[in-house]
Tab-separated table of N, CA and C in Angstrom:
chain	number	residue	atom	x	y	z
A	879	MET	N	0.841	-1.174	0.000
A	879	MET	CA	0.000	0.000	0.000
A	879	MET	C	0.889	1.242	0.000
A	880	ALA	N	0.695	2.111	-0.944
A	880	ALA	CA	1.509	3.316	-1.062
A	880	ALA	C	1.113	4.340	-0.016
A	881	THR	N	2.108	5.035	0.480
A	881	THR	CA	1.864	6.111	1.427
A	881	THR	C	1.428	7.338	0.649
A	882	PRO	N	0.342	8.012	1.079
A	882	PRO	CA	-0.085	9.205	0.348
A	882	PRO	C	0.971	10.296	0.442
A	883	PRO	N	1.082	11.127	-0.586
A	883	PRO	CA	2.080	12.196	-0.543
A	883	PRO	C	1.774	13.167	0.592
A	884	VAL	N	2.830	13.719	1.138
A	884	VAL	CA	2.701	14.671	2.236
A	884	VAL	C	2.471	16.059	1.649
A	885	GLU	N	1.422	16.721	2.101
A	885	GLU	CA	1.174	18.089	1.659
A	885	GLU	C	2.101	19.013	2.436
A	886	VAL	N	2.796	19.848	1.716
A	886	VAL	CA	3.706	20.802	2.334
A	886	VAL	C	3.153	22.195	2.087
A	887	LEU	N	2.978	22.933	3.163
A	887	LEU	CA	2.546	24.320	3.072
A	887	LEU	C	3.788	25.200	3.048
A	888	ARG	N	3.726	26.283	2.284
A	888	ARG	CA	4.887	27.156	2.102
A	888	ARG	C	4.475	28.616	2.185
A	889	ILE	N	5.430	29.424	2.632
A	889	ILE	CA	5.268	30.873	2.584
A	889	ILE	C	6.643	31.479	2.330
A	890	HIS	N	6.658	32.551	1.582
A	890	HIS	CA	7.896	33.285	1.327
A	890	HIS	C	7.829	34.583	2.130
A	891	ILE	N	8.847	34.828	2.922
A	891	ILE	CA	8.914	36.035	3.750
A	891	ILE	C	9.899	36.999	3.092
A	892	PRO	N	9.443	38.194	2.696
A	892	PRO	CA	10.367	39.178	2.116
A	892	PRO	C	11.486	39.527	3.100
A	893	ALA	N	12.591	39.977	2.557
A	893	ALA	CA	13.789	40.273	3.353
A	893	ALA	C	13.638	41.567	4.141
A	894	SER	N	12.762	41.534	5.117
A	894	SER	CA	12.552	42.705	5.966
A	894	SER	C	12.071	42.254	7.340
A	895	PRO	N	12.672	42.784	8.396
A	895	PRO	CA	12.218	42.438	9.737
A	895	PRO	C	10.726	42.749	9.967
A	896	ALA	N	10.166	43.641	9.162
A	896	ALA	CA	8.740	43.957	9.297
A	896	ALA	C	7.864	42.741	9.010
A	897	HIS	N	8.403	41.740	8.339
A	897	HIS	CA	7.621	40.559	7.977
A	897	HIS	C	7.829	39.378	8.933
A	898	LEU	N	8.557	39.589	10.027
A	898	LEU	CA	8.747	38.504	10.995
A	898	LEU	C	7.411	38.041	11.571
A	899	ARG	N	6.471	38.955	11.713
A	899	ARG	CA	5.155	38.582	12.235
A	899	ARG	C	4.448	37.603	11.292
A	900	ASP	N	4.717	37.718	9.986
A	900	ASP	CA	4.125	36.794	9.022
A	900	ASP	C	4.675	35.380	9.217
A	901	ALA	N	5.971	35.291	9.480
A	901	ALA	CA	6.586	33.985	9.735
A	901	ALA	C	5.982	33.364	10.988
A	902	ARG	N	5.845	34.166	12.042
A	902	ARG	CA	5.266	33.676	13.302
A	902	ARG	C	3.816	33.230	13.101
A	903	ALA	N	3.052	34.020	12.373
A	903	ALA	CA	1.638	33.695	12.156
A	903	ALA	C	1.491	32.406	11.350
A	904	PHE	N	2.287	32.257	10.299
A	904	PHE	CA	2.227	31.061	9.460
A	904	PHE	C	2.538	29.810	10.269
A	905	ILE	N	3.668	29.822	10.964
A	905	ILE	CA	4.074	28.636	11.734
A	905	ILE	C	3.078	28.354	12.848
A	906	GLY	N	2.598	29.389	13.508
A	906	GLY	CA	1.603	29.199	14.564
A	906	GLY	C	0.318	28.575	14.050
A	907	ALA	N	-0.160	29.045	12.905
A	907	ALA	CA	-1.401	28.513	12.335
A	907	ALA	C	-1.248	27.043	11.935
A	908	VAL	N	-0.122	26.706	11.323
A	908	VAL	CA	0.100	25.314	10.920
A	908	VAL	C	0.208	24.423	12.156
A	909	ALA	N	0.951	24.855	13.147
A	909	ALA	CA	1.122	24.054	14.367
A	909	ALA	C	-0.211	23.850	15.091
A	910	ARG	N	-1.047	24.879	15.121
A	910	ARG	CA	-2.374	24.730	15.739
A	910	ARG	C	-3.228	23.758	14.934
A	911	HIS	N	-3.132	23.842	13.606
A	911	HIS	CA	-3.923	22.988	12.732
A	911	HIS	C	-3.604	21.503	12.945
A	912	VAL	N	-2.347	21.191	13.200
A	912	VAL	CA	-1.980	19.790	13.429
A	912	VAL	C	-2.033	19.438	14.917
A	913	ARG	N	-2.613	20.327	15.693
A	913	ARG	CA	-2.886	20.121	17.116
A	913	ARG	C	-1.634	19.880	17.954
A	914	CYS	N	-0.617	20.696	17.707
A	914	CYS	CA	0.544	20.692	18.593
A	914	CYS	C	0.112	21.313	19.917
A	915	PRO	N	0.722	20.917	21.025
A	915	PRO	CA	0.412	21.549	22.313
A	915	PRO	C	0.689	23.058	22.256
A	916	ASP	N	-0.073	23.825	23.038
A	916	ASP	CA	0.064	25.290	23.033
A	916	ASP	C	1.508	25.741	23.250
A	917	GLU	N	2.221	25.097	24.167
A	917	GLU	CA	3.608	25.479	24.449
A	917	GLU	C	4.481	25.263	23.212
A	918	THR	N	4.259	24.181	22.489
A	918	THR	CA	5.022	23.905	21.270
A	918	THR	C	4.701	24.935	20.195
A	919	VAL	N	3.433	25.323	20.097
A	919	VAL	CA	3.046	26.352	19.127
A	919	VAL	C	3.837	27.633	19.399
A	920	GLU	N	3.879	28.055	20.642
A	920	GLU	CA	4.596	29.291	20.986
A	920	GLU	C	6.090	29.150	20.750
A	921	ASP	N	6.649	27.984	21.057
A	921	ASP	CA	8.078	27.760	20.823
A	921	ASP	C	8.390	27.788	19.325
A	922	LEU	N	7.519	27.222	18.506
A	922	LEU	CA	7.722	27.248	17.055
A	922	LEU	C	7.617	28.665	16.507
A	923	ARG	N	6.692	29.442	17.063
A	923	ARG	CA	6.579	30.846	16.638
A	923	ARG	C	7.881	31.599	16.959
A	924	LEU	N	8.447	31.339	18.125
A	924	LEU	CA	9.714	31.961	18.511
A	924	LEU	C	10.839	31.489	17.587
A	925	LEU	N	10.869	30.203	17.285
A	925	LEU	CA	11.864	29.665	16.360
A	925	LEU	C	11.806	30.396	15.019
A	926	ALA	N	10.604	30.544	14.475
A	926	ALA	CA	10.449	31.188	13.174
A	926	ALA	C	10.972	32.619	13.201
A	927	SER	N	10.592	33.383	14.195
A	927	SER	CA	11.011	34.792	14.204
A	927	SER	C	12.508	34.936	14.478
A	928	GLU	N	13.065	34.151	15.386
A	928	GLU	CA	14.490	34.277	15.706
A	928	GLU	C	15.366	33.769	14.566
A	929	ALA	N	14.973	32.669	13.924
A	929	ALA	CA	15.758	32.135	12.809
A	929	ALA	C	15.734	33.104	11.626
A	930	CYS	N	14.579	33.659	11.336
A	930	CYS	CA	14.485	34.635	10.239
A	930	CYS	C	15.252	35.905	10.580
A	931	ALA	N	15.109	36.396	11.796
A	931	ALA	CA	15.820	37.614	12.210
A	931	ALA	C	17.330	37.417	12.100
A	932	GLN	N	17.818	36.249	12.492
A	932	GLN	CA	19.257	35.993	12.405
A	932	GLN	C	19.720	35.959	10.950
A	933	ALA	N	18.932	35.345	10.088
A	933	ALA	CA	19.285	35.315	8.660
A	933	ALA	C	19.331	36.737	8.096
A	934	PHE	N	18.382	37.578	8.486
A	934	PHE	CA	18.399	38.973	8.033
A	934	PHE	C	19.619	39.696	8.603
A	935	ASP	N	19.915	39.478	9.902
A	935	ASP	CA	21.069	40.133	10.528
A	935	ASP	C	22.373	39.739	9.842
A	936	GLU	N	22.480	38.476	9.423
A	936	GLU	CA	23.701	38.000	8.768
A	936	GLU	C	23.759	38.398	7.294
A	937	GLY	N	22.656	38.901	6.757
A	937	GLY	CA	22.624	39.322	5.362
A	937	GLY	C	22.644	38.176	4.368
A	938	ILE	N	22.209	36.983	4.798
A	938	ILE	CA	22.266	35.829	3.894
A	938	ILE	C	20.962	35.601	3.140
A	939	ALA	N	19.964	36.444	3.375
A	939	ALA	CA	18.661	36.231	2.742
A	939	ALA	C	18.176	37.487	2.017
A	940	PRO	N	18.964	38.021	1.085
A	940	PRO	CA	18.523	39.242	0.407
A	940	PRO	C	17.267	39.043	-0.435
A	941	ALA	N	16.995	37.818	-0.849
A	941	ALA	CA	15.792	37.538	-1.638
A	941	ALA	C	14.635	37.060	-0.760
A	942	GLY	N	14.841	37.032	0.550
A	942	GLY	CA	13.799	36.587	1.461
A	942	GLY	C	14.039	35.169	1.947
A	943	ILE	N	13.081	34.667	2.712
A	943	ILE	CA	13.193	33.359	3.358
A	943	ILE	C	11.966	32.532	3.041
A	944	ASP	N	12.190	31.253	2.773
A	944	ASP	CA	11.097	30.311	2.554
A	944	ASP	C	10.884	29.498	3.820
A	945	LEU	N	9.637	29.421	4.252
A	945	LEU	CA	9.254	28.556	5.370
A	945	LEU	C	8.357	27.470	4.807
A	946	ARG	N	8.626	26.232	5.212
A	946	ARG	CA	7.821	25.088	4.775
A	946	ARG	C	7.408	24.292	5.998
A	947	ALA	N	6.228	23.718	5.932
A	947	ALA	CA	5.733	22.886	7.031
A	947	ALA	C	4.902	21.756	6.449
A	948	GLY	N	5.130	20.543	6.949
A	948	GLY	CA	4.369	19.395	6.475
A	948	GLY	C	4.362	18.297	7.523
A	949	LEU	N	3.467	17.356	7.348
A	949	LEU	CA	3.358	16.230	8.271
A	949	LEU	C	4.132	15.035	7.743
A	950	GLU	N	4.855	14.398	8.637
A	950	GLU	CA	5.537	13.137	8.359
A	950	GLU	C	5.281	12.227	9.549
A	951	SER	N	4.533	11.174	9.335
A	951	SER	CA	4.247	10.205	10.398
A	951	SER	C	3.763	10.889	11.680
A	952	ALA	N	2.736	11.704	11.565
A	952	ALA	CA	2.113	12.412	12.691
A	952	ALA	C	3.042	13.395	13.382
A	953	ALA	N	4.116	13.796	12.714
A	953	ALA	CA	4.996	14.824	13.256
A	953	ALA	C	4.992	16.008	12.294
A	954	LEU	N	5.052	17.190	12.854
A	954	LEU	CA	5.154	18.405	12.051
A	954	LEU	C	6.634	18.658	11.780
A	955	VAL	N	6.973	18.806	10.518
A	955	VAL	CA	8.346	19.119	10.125
A	955	VAL	C	8.351	20.540	9.577
A	956	VAL	N	9.177	21.395	10.168
A	956	VAL	CA	9.289	22.796	9.765
A	956	VAL	C	10.687	22.999	9.191
A	957	GLU	N	10.751	23.663	8.042
A	957	GLU	CA	12.031	24.000	7.417
A	957	GLU	C	12.068	25.493	7.124
A	958	ILE	N	13.235	26.073	7.356
A	958	ILE	CA	13.462	27.497	7.097
A	958	ILE	C	14.704	27.590	6.225
A	959	GLU	N	14.548	28.265	5.069
A	959	GLU	CA	15.645	28.329	4.101
A	959	GLU	C	15.734	29.721	3.484
A	960	PRO	N	16.893	30.327	3.423
A	960	PRO	CA	18.183	29.828	3.869
A	960	PRO	C	18.325	29.948	5.386
A	961	ALA	N	19.115	29.059	5.937
A	961	ALA	CA	19.344	29.067	7.384
A	961	ALA	C	20.574	29.897	7.708
A	962	ALA	N	20.472	30.637	8.783
A	962	ALA	CA	21.589	31.443	9.253
A	962	ALA	C	22.699	30.551	9.805
A	963	ARG	N	23.899	31.114	9.892
A	963	ARG	CA	25.024	30.400	10.513
A	963	ARG	C	24.954	30.527	12.034
A	964	PHE	N	24.207	31.507	12.511
A	964	PHE	CA	24.097	31.831	13.928
A	964	PHE	C	25.442	32.250	14.501
A	965	ALA	N	26.188	32.967	13.678
A	965	ALA	CA	27.437	33.568	14.119
A	965	ALA	C	27.117	34.994	14.549
A	966	ASP	N	27.925	35.513	15.422
A	966	ASP	CA	27.736	36.896	15.829
A	966	ASP	C	28.178	37.811	14.694
A	967	THR	N	27.345	38.800	14.385
A	967	THR	CA	27.625	39.677	13.255
A	967	THR	C	28.427	40.913	13.656
A	968	ALA	N	28.516	41.197	14.918
A	968	ALA	CA	29.291	42.358	15.366
A	968	ALA	C	29.759	42.114	16.800
A	969	ILE	N	30.861	42.725	17.132
A	969	ILE	CA	31.330	42.637	18.515
A	969	ILE	C	30.521	43.628	19.322
A	970	GLY	N	29.948	43.155	20.377
A	970	GLY	CA	29.108	44.020	21.199
A	970	GLY	C	28.925	43.400	22.568
A	971	ASP	N	27.822	43.656	23.151
A	971	ASP	CA	27.495	43.145	24.470
A	971	ASP	C	27.343	41.624	24.411
A	972	PRO	N	28.174	40.855	25.139
A	972	PRO	CA	28.076	39.395	25.095
A	972	PRO	C	26.772	38.866	25.679
A	973	LEU	N	26.044	39.696	26.393
A	973	LEU	CA	24.765	39.279	26.957
A	973	LEU	C	23.591	39.692	26.086
A	974	ASP	N	23.879	40.273	24.925
A	974	ASP	CA	22.822	40.701	23.998
A	974	ASP	C	22.046	39.475	23.522
A	975	ALA	N	20.738	39.465	23.784
A	975	ALA	CA	19.896	38.316	23.433
A	975	ALA	C	19.770	38.119	21.929
A	976	SER	N	20.127	39.125	21.133
A	976	SER	CA	20.012	38.987	19.688
A	976	SER	C	21.305	38.504	19.042
A	977	SER	N	22.314	38.147	19.843
A	977	SER	CA	23.541	37.635	19.239
A	977	SER	C	23.276	36.260	18.642
A	978	GLY	N	24.007	35.927	17.599
A	978	GLY	CA	23.805	34.650	16.924
A	978	GLY	C	23.998	33.454	17.830
A	979	GLU	N	25.049	33.480	18.622
A	979	GLU	CA	25.313	32.350	19.515
A	979	GLU	C	24.219	32.199	20.559
A	980	ARG	N	23.728	33.307	21.088
A	980	ARG	CA	22.669	33.236	22.096
A	980	ARG	C	21.357	32.779	21.466
A	981	ARG	N	21.073	33.239	20.257
A	981	ARG	CA	19.863	32.767	19.572
A	981	ARG	C	19.942	31.258	19.352
A	982	TRP	N	21.094	30.770	18.890
A	982	TRP	CA	21.257	29.338	18.644
A	982	TRP	C	21.088	28.561	19.958
A	983	ALA	N	21.673	29.064	21.033
A	983	ALA	CA	21.545	28.395	22.337
A	983	ALA	C	20.077	28.334	22.767
A	984	LEU	N	19.349	29.419	22.582
A	984	LEU	CA	17.933	29.447	22.934
A	984	LEU	C	17.150	28.431	22.108
A	985	LEU	N	17.356	28.445	20.794
A	985	LEU	CA	16.574	27.578	19.914
A	985	LEU	C	16.887	26.101	20.127
A	986	THR	N	18.154	25.773	20.379
A	986	THR	CA	18.485	24.371	20.620
A	986	THR	C	18.068	23.930	22.022
A	987	ALA	N	17.907	24.867	22.941
A	987	ALA	CA	17.354	24.510	24.254
A	987	ALA	C	15.870	24.155	24.108
A	988	LEU	N	15.168	24.893	23.253
A	988	LEU	CA	13.753	24.601	23.013
A	988	LEU	C	13.568	23.344	22.165
A	989	PHE	N	14.459	23.161	21.190
A	989	PHE	CA	14.360	22.041	20.244
A	989	PHE	C	15.727	21.362	20.132
A	990	PRO	N	16.029	20.416	21.019
A	990	PRO	CA	17.346	19.764	20.996
A	990	PRO	C	17.673	19.072	19.670
A	991	ASP	N	16.657	18.688	18.907
A	991	ASP	CA	16.894	18.016	17.624
A	991	ASP	C	16.964	18.981	16.449
A	992	LEU	N	16.982	20.267	16.708
A	992	LEU	CA	17.087	21.267	15.651
A	992	LEU	C	18.372	21.027	14.874
A	993	GLU	N	18.267	21.059	13.556
A	993	GLU	CA	19.461	20.799	12.753
A	993	GLU	C	19.572	21.784	11.597
A	994	ARG	N	20.816	21.985	11.193
A	994	ARG	CA	21.120	22.737	9.987
A	994	ARG	C	21.622	21.707	8.994
A	995	ALA	N	21.017	21.661	7.825
A	995	ALA	CA	21.372	20.654	6.827
A	995	ALA	C	21.598	21.312	5.477
A	996	GLU	N	22.527	20.756	4.720
A	996	GLU	CA	22.771	21.207	3.354
A	996	GLU	C	21.831	20.436	2.432
A	997	VAL	N	20.992	21.165	1.689
A	997	VAL	CA	20.049	20.555	0.750
A	997	VAL	C	20.167	21.291	-0.582
A	998	ASP	N	20.594	20.586	-1.600
A	998	ASP	CA	20.714	21.156	-2.943
A	998	ASP	C	21.471	22.485	-2.949
A	999	GLY	N	22.587	22.540	-2.233
A	999	GLY	CA	23.426	23.729	-2.240
A	999	GLY	C	22.963	24.860	-1.344
A	1000	SER	N	21.941	24.634	-0.555
A	1000	SER	CA	21.431	25.661	0.360
A	1000	SER	C	21.384	25.085	1.771
A	1001	THR	N	21.515	25.945	2.753
A	1001	THR	CA	21.432	25.492	4.145
A	1001	THR	C	20.004	25.673	4.636
A	1002	VAL	N	19.479	24.601	5.218
A	1002	VAL	CA	18.098	24.576	5.700
A	1002	VAL	C	18.106	24.294	7.192
A	1003	LEU	N	17.307	25.049	7.924
A	1003	LEU	CA	17.095	24.790	9.344
A	1003	LEU	C	15.862	23.900	9.432
A	1004	ARG	N	15.972	22.775	10.150
A	1004	ARG	CA	14.871	21.803	10.182
A	1004	ARG	C	14.619	21.323	11.610
A	1005	VAL	N	13.327	21.256	11.940
A	1005	VAL	CA	12.917	20.714	13.231
A	1005	VAL	C	11.687	19.849	13.029
A	1006	ARG	N	11.575	18.827	13.844
A	1006	ARG	CA	10.449	17.889	13.797
A	1006	ARG	C	9.843	17.837	15.195
A	1007	VAL	N	8.534	18.092	15.279
A	1007	VAL	CA	7.848	18.071	16.578
A	1007	VAL	C	6.593	17.207	16.481
A	1008	PRO	N	6.213	16.573	17.579
A	1008	PRO	CA	4.993	15.749	17.540
A	1008	PRO	C	3.748	16.594	17.349
A	1009	GLY	N	2.826	16.031	16.599
A	1009	GLY	CA	1.508	16.633	16.407
A	1009	GLY	C	0.499	15.515	16.384
A	1010	GLU	N	-0.735	15.823	16.595
A	1010	GLU	CA	-1.780	14.792	16.602
A	1010	GLU	C	-2.410	14.616	15.237
A	1011	GLY	N	-2.012	15.409	14.262
A	1011	GLY	CA	-2.619	15.349	12.945
A	1011	GLY	C	-3.584	16.489	12.766
A	1012	PRO	N	-4.026	16.701	11.536
A	1012	PRO	CA	-4.924	17.832	11.256
A	1012	PRO	C	-6.214	17.761	12.043
A	1013	ALA	N	-6.677	18.919	12.435
A	1013	ALA	CA	-7.963	19.004	13.135
A	1013	ALA	C	-9.082	18.604	12.161
A	1014	SER	N	-10.085	17.950	12.672
A	1014	SER	CA	-11.213	17.544	11.828
A	1014	SER	C	-12.004	18.764	11.390
A	1015	ALA	N	-12.538	18.667	10.196
A	1015	ALA	CA	-13.314	19.796	9.667
A	1015	ALA	C	-14.713	19.795	10.251
C-alpha cells in the first residue's frame, strides 16, 4: 500500500524584519492545525522569528526566506531556508539576546533536535515536533 504524498505548506517572507510577524503567524497557524500543544506552538513561533531575524542580521537572505511545514508520520516538520550560521555579526554586548550564539543556544534549548542541513546547495534549518494530525473539519 503506497503512502499518500505529504502536503507541504509554504510561505515566502520578504527580506525585511517587518515581515517577521508573518513567519510567526504562518508557523503558529500550521502548528495549531496539526494540534501541537500550546507550548510547542509558541516555541515554534519563537523559532520562526528568531531564525528569520538571524538570517536577516547576517545578510544571507537578500531575496527573502522560505518557510515550509508538512506532516511526516504524525509529526510536524518545519524548514526554514536559507538558514543562518548563527554567528555573531558584530562585537558588542556578550549578553545581547540577539547575538547569533545566544539565539542558537535558545533555539536548541527549546528544540534539541534542531538541525542545519545542506540541501541542494542551500542550508536549511529543520525541526520535527509531535503533532496529533490535522484538526477535523
